[in-house]
Short mmCIF file of C-alpha atoms in Angstrom, two decimals:
data_model
loop_
_atom_site.label_atom_id
_atom_site.label_comp_id
_atom_site.label_asym_id
_atom_site.label_seq_id
_atom_site.Cartn_x
_atom_site.Cartn_y
_atom_site.Cartn_z
CA MET M 164 153.10 173.38 63.72
CA SER M 165 156.38 171.68 62.88
CA THR M 166 157.85 174.78 61.27
CA ALA M 167 157.94 178.25 62.73
CA PRO M 168 155.20 180.22 60.98
CA ASN M 169 156.21 183.18 58.88
CA SER M 170 155.15 186.13 61.02
CA ARG M 171 153.23 187.87 58.23
CA SER M 172 151.21 184.86 57.18
CA PHE M 173 150.62 184.04 60.85
CA LEU M 174 149.12 187.47 61.41
CA LYS M 175 147.05 187.16 58.27
CA ARG M 176 145.66 183.79 59.31
CA TYR M 177 145.21 184.39 62.99
CA GLY M 178 144.96 188.16 63.27
CA TRP M 179 141.26 187.84 64.05
CA VAL M 180 142.11 185.61 67.03
CA LEU M 181 144.38 188.34 68.42
CA ALA M 182 141.67 190.90 67.71
CA GLY M 183 139.12 188.76 69.58
CA LEU M 184 141.44 188.44 72.57
CA LEU M 185 142.05 192.18 72.49
CA ILE M 186 138.30 192.83 72.60
CA ALA M 187 137.98 190.49 75.60
CA ALA M 188 140.89 192.31 77.28
CA LEU M 189 139.27 195.69 76.60
CA VAL M 190 136.03 194.47 78.19
CA VAL M 191 138.03 193.48 81.29
CA VAL M 192 139.95 196.76 81.46
CA PHE M 193 137.12 199.18 80.75
CA LEU M 194 133.84 197.45 81.59
CA ALA M 195 134.57 195.00 84.41
CA PRO M 196 135.74 197.70 86.88
CA ALA M 197 132.55 199.62 86.07
CA ALA M 198 130.31 196.60 86.70
CA SER M 199 127.28 197.15 88.89
CA SER M 200 127.96 196.06 92.45
CA ASP M 201 124.29 195.29 93.01
CA PRO M 202 123.52 191.58 93.42
CA ASP M 203 122.72 189.75 90.21
CA GLY M 204 119.34 188.10 89.61
CA LEU M 205 119.99 184.92 91.58
CA ASP M 206 121.84 186.69 94.40
CA ARG M 207 119.02 189.20 94.73
CA VAL M 208 116.47 186.40 95.03
CA ALA M 209 118.76 184.62 97.51
CA GLU M 210 118.80 187.75 99.66
CA ASP M 211 115.08 188.48 99.35
CA LYS M 212 114.04 184.88 100.02
CA GLU M 213 116.65 184.61 102.75
CA PHE M 214 118.55 181.60 101.52
CA VAL M 215 121.77 183.49 100.82
CA GLU M 216 123.18 182.20 104.11
CA LYS M 217 122.77 178.64 102.82
CA GLY M 218 125.67 179.33 100.49
CA LYS M 219 128.78 177.62 101.77
CA ASP M 220 132.20 179.21 101.74
CA PRO M 221 134.55 177.73 99.15
CA ALA M 222 136.97 175.05 100.34
CA TYR M 223 139.94 177.11 99.14
CA GLU M 224 140.62 180.50 97.58
CA TRP M 225 142.85 181.20 94.60
CA LEU M 226 141.62 184.40 92.99
CA PRO M 227 138.43 184.78 95.04
CA ASP M 228 135.70 186.99 93.61
CA TYR M 229 137.91 188.05 90.69
CA THR M 230 140.59 189.65 92.85
CA ILE M 231 144.25 188.96 93.43
CA PRO M 232 145.03 188.49 97.14
CA GLY M 233 147.67 190.99 98.21
CA VAL M 234 146.98 193.53 95.48
CA ASP M 235 145.42 196.41 97.40
CA ASN M 236 144.46 198.60 94.47
CA GLU M 237 140.92 197.43 93.74
CA TRP M 238 140.98 198.37 90.05
CA LEU M 239 144.33 196.71 89.42
CA SER M 240 143.30 193.60 91.35
CA VAL M 241 140.12 193.12 89.32
CA VAL M 242 141.72 193.93 85.97
CA LEU M 243 144.69 191.61 86.55
CA ALA M 244 142.43 188.80 87.75
CA GLY M 245 140.20 189.30 84.72
CA LEU M 246 143.12 189.25 82.29
CA ILE M 247 144.48 186.10 83.92
CA GLY M 248 141.02 184.55 83.57
CA VAL M 249 140.77 185.51 79.90
CA GLY M 250 144.13 183.82 79.32
CA ILE M 251 143.18 180.70 81.25
CA VAL M 252 139.82 180.11 79.55
CA PHE M 253 141.33 180.81 76.13
CA GLY M 254 144.18 178.38 76.79
CA ALA M 255 141.97 175.71 78.35
CA THR M 256 139.39 175.80 75.55
CA LEU M 257 142.06 175.82 72.86
CA ALA M 258 143.90 172.92 74.53
CA LEU M 259 140.66 170.93 74.74
CA GLY M 260 139.92 171.66 71.09
CA ALA M 261 143.43 170.65 70.06
CA ALA M 262 143.18 167.42 72.07
CA VAL M 263 139.90 166.59 70.37
CA ARG M 264 141.46 167.27 66.99
CA ALA M 265 144.44 165.09 67.84
CA SER M 266 142.10 162.25 68.82
CA ARG M 267 140.41 162.54 65.42
CA ARG M 268 143.77 162.41 63.67
CA ALA M 269 144.72 159.34 65.68
CA ARG M 270 141.59 157.54 64.51
CA THR M 271 141.93 158.32 60.83
CA MET O 191 131.68 191.32 102.89
CA THR O 192 129.45 192.27 100.00
CA PRO O 193 129.94 190.13 96.95
CA ILE O 194 130.72 192.31 93.98
CA PHE O 195 131.38 189.95 91.13
CA LEU O 196 130.23 186.61 92.52
CA LEU O 197 127.58 185.59 90.07
CA HIS O 198 126.87 181.93 90.25
CA ALA O 199 125.07 179.65 92.64
CA ALA O 200 127.18 178.73 95.66
CA ASP O 201 127.40 175.27 97.17
CA GLY O 202 124.43 174.84 99.50
CA PHE O 203 121.85 176.54 97.27
CA PHE O 204 120.91 173.18 95.81
CA SER O 205 120.54 169.89 97.68
CA VAL O 206 123.06 167.11 97.16
CA PRO O 207 120.62 164.92 95.16
CA VAL O 208 119.77 167.81 92.82
CA SER O 209 123.49 168.56 92.46
CA ILE O 210 124.27 164.93 91.61
CA VAL O 211 121.45 164.60 89.09
CA PHE O 212 122.62 167.69 87.22
CA TRP O 213 126.26 166.64 87.41
CA VAL O 214 125.26 163.41 85.65
CA ILE O 215 123.13 165.16 83.00
CA THR O 216 125.85 167.75 82.37
CA ALA O 217 128.64 165.17 82.17
CA ALA O 218 126.62 163.09 79.70
CA ALA O 219 125.85 166.13 77.53
CA LEU O 220 129.52 167.14 77.53
CA ALA O 221 130.65 163.62 76.63
CA VAL O 222 128.28 163.62 73.65
CA SER O 223 129.48 167.12 72.74
CA LEU O 224 133.14 166.09 72.76
CA ARG O 225 132.37 163.15 70.46
CA GLN O 226 130.39 165.35 68.08
CA VAL O 227 133.09 168.02 68.02
CA SER O 228 135.74 165.40 67.40
CA ALA O 229 133.79 163.96 64.48
CA ARG O 230 132.44 167.10 62.89
CA LEU O 231 133.99 170.41 63.84
CA ASP O 232 136.15 172.19 61.32
CA ASP O 233 139.73 172.69 62.52
CA ARG O 234 139.46 176.42 61.93
CA ALA O 235 136.66 176.61 64.50
CA ILE O 236 139.00 175.63 67.34
CA PRO O 237 140.62 179.07 67.70
CA LEU O 238 137.11 180.53 67.53
CA MET O 239 136.17 178.33 70.51
CA GLY O 240 139.07 179.88 72.45
CA VAL O 241 138.12 183.41 71.48
CA MET O 242 134.46 182.85 72.40
CA ALA O 243 135.48 181.46 75.79
CA ALA O 244 137.68 184.52 76.39
CA PHE O 245 134.96 186.96 75.34
CA ILE O 246 132.21 185.25 77.33
CA PHE O 247 134.41 185.13 80.43
CA ALA O 248 135.16 188.84 80.08
CA GLY O 249 131.54 189.66 79.29
CA GLN O 250 130.32 187.82 82.38
CA MET O 251 132.51 190.10 84.53
CA PHE O 252 130.47 193.10 83.42
CA ASN O 253 127.34 193.21 85.53
CA PHE O 254 124.94 195.65 83.94
CA GLN O 255 122.57 197.60 86.13
CA ILE O 256 118.87 196.91 85.90
CA PRO O 257 116.22 198.95 87.74
CA GLY O 258 115.40 197.95 91.29
CA GLY O 259 118.85 197.45 92.82
CA THR O 260 119.73 194.35 90.86
CA SER O 261 122.24 193.58 88.16
CA GLY O 262 122.48 191.07 85.36
CA HIS O 263 125.28 189.63 83.31
CA LEU O 264 125.82 187.87 80.02
CA LEU O 265 125.47 184.10 79.85
CA GLY O 266 126.64 183.74 76.25
CA GLY O 267 125.37 180.26 75.38
CA VAL O 268 123.23 181.36 72.44
CA LEU O 269 126.02 183.57 71.08
CA ALA O 270 128.49 180.69 71.20
CA ALA O 271 126.01 178.23 69.66
CA VAL O 272 125.09 180.51 66.74
CA LEU O 273 128.79 180.72 65.86
CA LEU O 274 129.99 177.22 66.76
CA GLY O 275 126.94 174.97 66.87
CA PRO O 276 125.53 173.52 70.09
CA TYR O 277 128.22 170.92 70.79
CA ALA O 278 131.32 173.09 70.52
CA ALA O 279 129.42 175.88 72.31
CA ALA O 280 128.58 173.53 75.19
CA ILE O 281 132.28 172.81 75.63
CA VAL O 282 133.09 176.53 75.56
CA MET O 283 130.47 177.29 78.24
CA ALA O 284 131.64 174.38 80.40
CA CYS O 285 135.24 175.64 80.22
CA VAL O 286 134.23 179.17 81.21
CA ILE O 287 131.97 178.15 84.10
CA ALA O 288 134.42 175.53 85.37
CA VAL O 289 137.32 178.02 85.40
CA GLN O 290 135.11 180.54 87.22
CA ALA O 291 134.42 177.95 89.91
CA ILE O 292 137.90 176.40 90.16
CA VAL O 293 140.09 179.51 89.89
CA PHE O 294 137.83 182.38 91.00
CA GLN O 295 135.55 180.64 93.55
CA ASP O 296 132.56 181.95 91.61
CA GLY O 297 129.99 179.18 91.90
CA GLY O 298 130.45 176.06 94.00
CA LEU O 299 132.13 172.85 92.91
CA VAL O 300 129.32 170.62 94.17
CA VAL O 301 126.78 172.67 92.21
CA LEU O 302 129.04 173.10 89.16
CA GLY O 303 126.96 170.62 87.18
CA VAL O 304 123.82 172.64 87.94
CA ASN O 305 125.55 175.89 86.99
CA ILE O 306 126.89 174.52 83.69
CA PHE O 307 123.46 173.10 82.87
CA ASN O 308 121.56 176.30 83.67
CA MET O 309 123.94 178.90 82.31
CA GLY O 310 125.53 176.85 79.54
CA LEU O 311 123.54 173.93 78.22
CA ILE O 312 120.10 175.58 78.27
CA GLY O 313 121.41 178.28 75.96
CA THR O 314 123.62 176.13 73.75
CA PHE O 315 121.06 173.38 73.15
CA GLY O 316 117.62 174.84 73.94
CA GLY O 317 118.48 178.36 72.87
CA TYR O 318 120.09 177.11 69.68
CA ALA O 319 116.99 175.07 68.78
CA VAL O 320 114.86 178.19 69.27
CA TYR O 321 117.34 180.19 67.17
CA ARG O 322 117.15 177.73 64.27
CA ALA O 323 113.35 177.56 64.41
CA VAL O 324 112.88 181.34 64.51
CA ALA O 325 115.51 181.90 61.80
CA ALA O 326 113.78 179.35 59.57
CA ALA O 327 110.43 181.04 60.14
CA LEU O 328 111.99 184.36 59.12
CA GLY O 329 113.23 182.95 55.83
CA GLY O 330 116.64 181.57 56.72
CA GLU O 331 119.65 182.47 58.81
CA ALA O 332 120.98 185.13 56.45
CA LYS O 333 117.81 187.17 56.86
CA GLY O 334 116.74 186.16 60.33
CA ARG O 335 120.04 185.79 62.18
CA LEU O 336 119.82 188.82 64.45
CA PRO O 337 116.13 188.74 65.41
CA ALA O 338 116.28 184.96 65.90
CA ALA O 339 119.35 185.34 68.12
CA ALA O 340 117.61 188.06 70.14
CA VAL O 341 114.56 185.86 70.80
CA ALA O 342 116.71 182.82 71.63
CA ALA O 343 119.03 184.80 73.92
CA TRP O 344 116.15 186.31 75.89
CA LEU O 345 114.34 182.97 76.16
CA SER O 346 117.50 181.16 77.29
CA VAL O 347 117.84 183.49 80.28
CA VAL O 348 114.18 183.21 81.24
CA ALA O 349 114.26 179.42 80.79
CA ALA O 350 117.37 179.22 82.98
CA ALA O 351 115.53 181.21 85.66
CA VAL O 352 112.52 178.86 85.47
CA VAL O 353 114.70 175.73 85.67
CA CYS O 354 116.70 177.24 88.54
CA SER O 355 113.45 177.96 90.42
CA PHE O 356 112.45 174.30 90.18
CA GLN O 357 115.92 173.22 91.32
CA LEU O 358 115.72 175.57 94.31
CA ALA O 359 112.23 174.31 95.18
CA VAL O 360 113.10 170.60 94.83
CA SER O 361 116.18 171.29 96.96
CA GLY O 362 113.92 172.69 99.67
CA THR O 363 115.77 176.01 99.53
CA THR O 364 112.66 178.10 98.96
CA SER O 365 109.09 177.57 97.79
CA LEU O 366 108.46 177.08 94.07
CA GLU O 367 106.01 179.93 93.81
CA ALA O 368 108.30 182.40 95.58
CA ALA O 369 111.29 181.29 93.51
CA LEU O 370 109.42 181.46 90.20
CA VAL O 371 107.93 184.90 90.79
CA ALA O 372 111.23 186.38 91.93
CA MET O 373 113.58 184.62 89.51
CA VAL O 374 111.45 185.05 86.40
CA GLY O 375 110.54 188.61 87.39
CA TRP O 376 114.17 189.73 87.41
CA HIS O 377 115.31 187.60 84.50
CA VAL O 378 112.72 188.81 81.97
CA ILE O 379 114.59 192.12 82.30
CA ILE O 380 118.11 190.62 82.51
CA GLY O 381 117.29 188.65 79.34
CA ILE O 382 116.97 191.92 77.42
CA GLY O 383 120.62 192.62 78.24
CA GLU O 384 121.53 189.13 77.03
CA ALA O 385 119.68 189.76 73.76
CA ILE O 386 121.38 193.16 73.24
CA ILE O 387 124.91 191.81 73.83
CA THR O 388 124.26 188.70 71.71
CA VAL O 389 122.90 190.72 68.79
CA GLY O 390 125.65 193.33 69.13
CA ALA O 391 128.41 190.73 69.02
CA LEU O 392 126.84 188.90 66.06
CA ALA O 393 126.28 192.16 64.15
CA PHE O 394 129.92 193.09 64.76
CA ILE O 395 131.16 189.73 63.46
CA GLN O 396 128.75 189.90 60.52
CA ALA O 397 130.16 193.31 59.56
CA SER O 398 133.83 192.56 60.18
CA ARG O 399 134.39 188.84 59.59
CA ALA O 400 131.28 187.30 58.06
CA ASP O 401 133.28 184.19 57.11
CA LEU O 402 133.41 183.22 60.81
CA LEU O 403 129.62 182.81 60.68
CA THR O 404 129.97 179.81 58.38
CA LEU O 405 132.55 177.81 60.37
CA ARG O 406 129.76 176.07 62.28
CA ASP O 407 128.58 174.16 59.23
CA ALA O 408 131.90 173.79 57.45
CA PRO O 409 132.81 170.14 56.85
CA ALA O 410 135.41 168.78 59.22
CA SER O 411 138.87 168.83 57.74
CA SER O 412 141.65 166.71 59.11
#
């Protein structure tokens, strides 16, 4: 990316990436707040078999349990945390992929 | 406090030896995956890795209700592997599960290797092998993609539940029989949700951008 991409050709080439991110964002906005609050499979077993208390508290808390500390509105807290997460995993995976590609370039 | 979104095994569920063993296995599998991706993956698949990570992260936040006061959520390993191949998919799953643990305190750091193995690698390697075998039996991927993905997705969830039961038992957390009955009992139902989401996502991509289905086997360009 040495030259700034022409915005039309950029959209044509990477429009599907934006569309994919939009779908992920829509899942966060519309589905995540409606998620079942019942324990998931492992948590349910942990409760039934009484080993849930073996779970240790985390050593630190950043966005614990997909919430933003200090944001009182539950919906907003979950949606913002989810959107931040979508951005982080997208960026982290892309960065890792780009690093791997760069290492291939360096070898050839 | 009732956990609402916390999905993954916390530190303490598995013993330290079990945690270490699975950290080693997971790290080795990821090292191999990085080498394979570096050597083989088409450059155009890299943005797809990012999109899959974003979608799987979002999808895992949606716990769907199953009967009996329990919920289930997407794992996504088979979906990622069908699109990206097992190696790139393993890296995607590791990124998602690591971010969940590091940033959102969902899943412990000591047991992160176990969580990546169970929820990522079983689907991306084991599930993918099942997918290829079933698709071949159905006359090739073009014909058998969706049913093969459904079978592989369901099996990957059930297999993860079985493996997790053994890890819990070896850790001395609970008895093997109790763990197996309970874990597999819930996850044969949760696996249906995994199959539905996996097939739905693949059908959507097949209808809208079928060219993305071929990136997995495209020759590496550099």
